[in-house]
């Protein structure tokens, strides 16, 4: 990996959405929205308090997460389209 996030940032790879709806309708490519789910590819070490004490990250590499629709900045690393975002943009961890 050529990019390591710093502080409280994470690098996320989007998870592709289903081709069909629950009712069996096929969704055309032009109507699909970018998914708001992803897998953390890399994570920083965490933020720091004013005293210099490290606040550990609540997420880690490999976690499947849910994030806001407009969260993060798109970057291309090793030919893959990824998102880099702050840990606070992560809405939750999917199990």
PDB file of C-alpha atoms in Angstrom, residues 10-70:
ATOM      1  CA  UNK A  10      -8.997   5.886   7.560  1.00  0.00           C
ATOM      2  CA  UNK A  11      -8.619   4.624   3.990  1.00  0.00           C
ATOM      3  CA  UNK A  12     -11.807   2.900   2.786  1.00  0.00           C
ATOM      4  CA  UNK A  13     -12.624   0.719  -0.210  1.00  0.00           C
ATOM      5  CA  UNK A  14     -16.296   0.901  -1.192  1.00  0.00           C
ATOM      6  CA  UNK A  15     -18.320  -2.334  -1.208  1.00  0.00           C
ATOM      7  CA  UNK A  16     -20.283  -2.821  -4.433  1.00  0.00           C
ATOM      8  CA  UNK A  17     -24.059  -2.755  -4.091  1.00  0.00           C
ATOM      9  CA  UNK A  18     -26.455  -5.459  -5.275  1.00  0.00           C
ATOM     10  CA  UNK A  19     -27.516  -5.609  -8.918  1.00  0.00           C
ATOM     11  CA  UNK A  20     -31.133  -6.403  -7.932  1.00  0.00           C
ATOM     12  CA  UNK A  21     -33.658  -5.003  -5.481  1.00  0.00           C
ATOM     13  CA  UNK A  22     -35.287  -7.178  -2.815  1.00  0.00           C
ATOM     14  CA  UNK A  23     -38.282  -7.538  -5.183  1.00  0.00           C
ATOM     15  CA  UNK A  24     -36.067  -8.883  -7.979  1.00  0.00           C
ATOM     16  CA  UNK A  25     -35.847  -5.761 -10.167  1.00  0.00           C
ATOM     17  CA  UNK A  26     -32.507  -5.279 -11.924  1.00  0.00           C
ATOM     18  CA  UNK A  27     -30.971  -1.854 -11.289  1.00  0.00           C
ATOM     19  CA  UNK A  28     -29.308  -0.348 -14.384  1.00  0.00           C
ATOM     20  CA  UNK A  29     -25.781   1.080 -14.047  1.00  0.00           C
ATOM     21  CA  UNK A  30     -27.026   4.643 -14.688  1.00  0.00           C
ATOM     22  CA  UNK A  31     -29.476   4.496 -11.750  1.00  0.00           C
ATOM     23  CA  UNK A  32     -27.077   3.104  -9.155  1.00  0.00           C
ATOM     24  CA  UNK A  33     -25.819   5.311  -6.363  1.00  0.00           C
ATOM     25  CA  UNK A  34     -22.357   4.935  -4.928  1.00  0.00           C
ATOM     26  CA  UNK A  35     -22.598   2.679  -1.881  1.00  0.00           C
ATOM     27  CA  UNK A  36     -22.165   4.105   1.600  1.00  0.00           C
ATOM     28  CA  UNK A  37     -20.583   0.875   2.852  1.00  0.00           C
ATOM     29  CA  UNK A  38     -16.940  -0.014   2.732  1.00  0.00           C
ATOM     30  CA  UNK A  39     -14.042  -1.936   4.210  1.00  0.00           C
ATOM     31  CA  UNK A  40     -11.184  -0.183   5.989  1.00  0.00           C
ATOM     32  CA  UNK A  41      -7.962  -0.811   4.073  1.00  0.00           C
ATOM     33  CA  UNK A  42      -5.681   1.186   6.397  1.00  0.00           C
ATOM     34  CA  UNK A  43      -6.064   3.319   9.518  1.00  0.00           C
ATOM     35  CA  UNK A  44      -3.982   5.939  11.290  1.00  0.00           C
ATOM     36  CA  UNK A  45      -2.855   5.534  14.883  1.00  0.00           C
ATOM     37  CA  UNK A  46      -5.481   7.904  16.328  1.00  0.00           C
ATOM     38  CA  UNK A  47      -5.937  11.506  17.370  1.00  0.00           C
ATOM     39  CA  UNK A  48      -4.063  13.208  20.182  1.00  0.00           C
ATOM     40  CA  UNK A  49      -5.372  15.216  23.114  1.00  0.00           C
ATOM     41  CA  UNK A  50      -3.887  18.633  23.900  1.00  0.00           C
ATOM     42  CA  UNK A  51      -1.732  16.881  26.503  1.00  0.00           C
ATOM     43  CA  UNK A  52      -0.228  14.659  23.768  1.00  0.00           C
ATOM     44  CA  UNK A  53      -2.003  11.503  24.975  1.00  0.00           C
ATOM     45  CA  UNK A  54      -3.087   9.214  22.128  1.00  0.00           C
ATOM     46  CA  UNK A  55      -6.813   8.564  21.655  1.00  0.00           C
ATOM     47  CA  UNK A  56      -6.963   5.074  20.081  1.00  0.00           C
ATOM     48  CA  UNK A  57      -9.107   4.438  17.005  1.00  0.00           C
ATOM     49  CA  UNK A  58     -12.460   2.688  17.442  1.00  0.00           C
ATOM     50  CA  UNK A  59     -12.097   1.083  13.987  1.00  0.00           C
ATOM     51  CA  UNK A  60      -9.345  -1.062  12.515  1.00  0.00           C
ATOM     52  CA  UNK A  61      -8.189  -2.528   9.226  1.00  0.00           C
ATOM     53  CA  UNK A  62     -10.713  -5.054   7.895  1.00  0.00           C
ATOM     54  CA  UNK A  63     -13.790  -3.542   9.601  1.00  0.00           C
ATOM     55  CA  UNK A  64     -16.867  -3.235   7.378  1.00  0.00           C
ATOM     56  CA  UNK A  65     -18.289   0.231   7.974  1.00  0.00           C
ATOM     57  CA  UNK A  66     -21.187   2.511   7.104  1.00  0.00           C
ATOM     58  CA  UNK A  67     -20.423   6.151   6.288  1.00  0.00           C
ATOM     59  CA  UNK A  68     -22.267   9.264   5.162  1.00  0.00           C
ATOM     60  CA  UNK A  69     -23.121   9.772   1.493  1.00  0.00           C
ATOM     61  CA  UNK A  70     -20.828  12.790   1.090  1.00  0.00           C
TER      62      UNK A  70
END
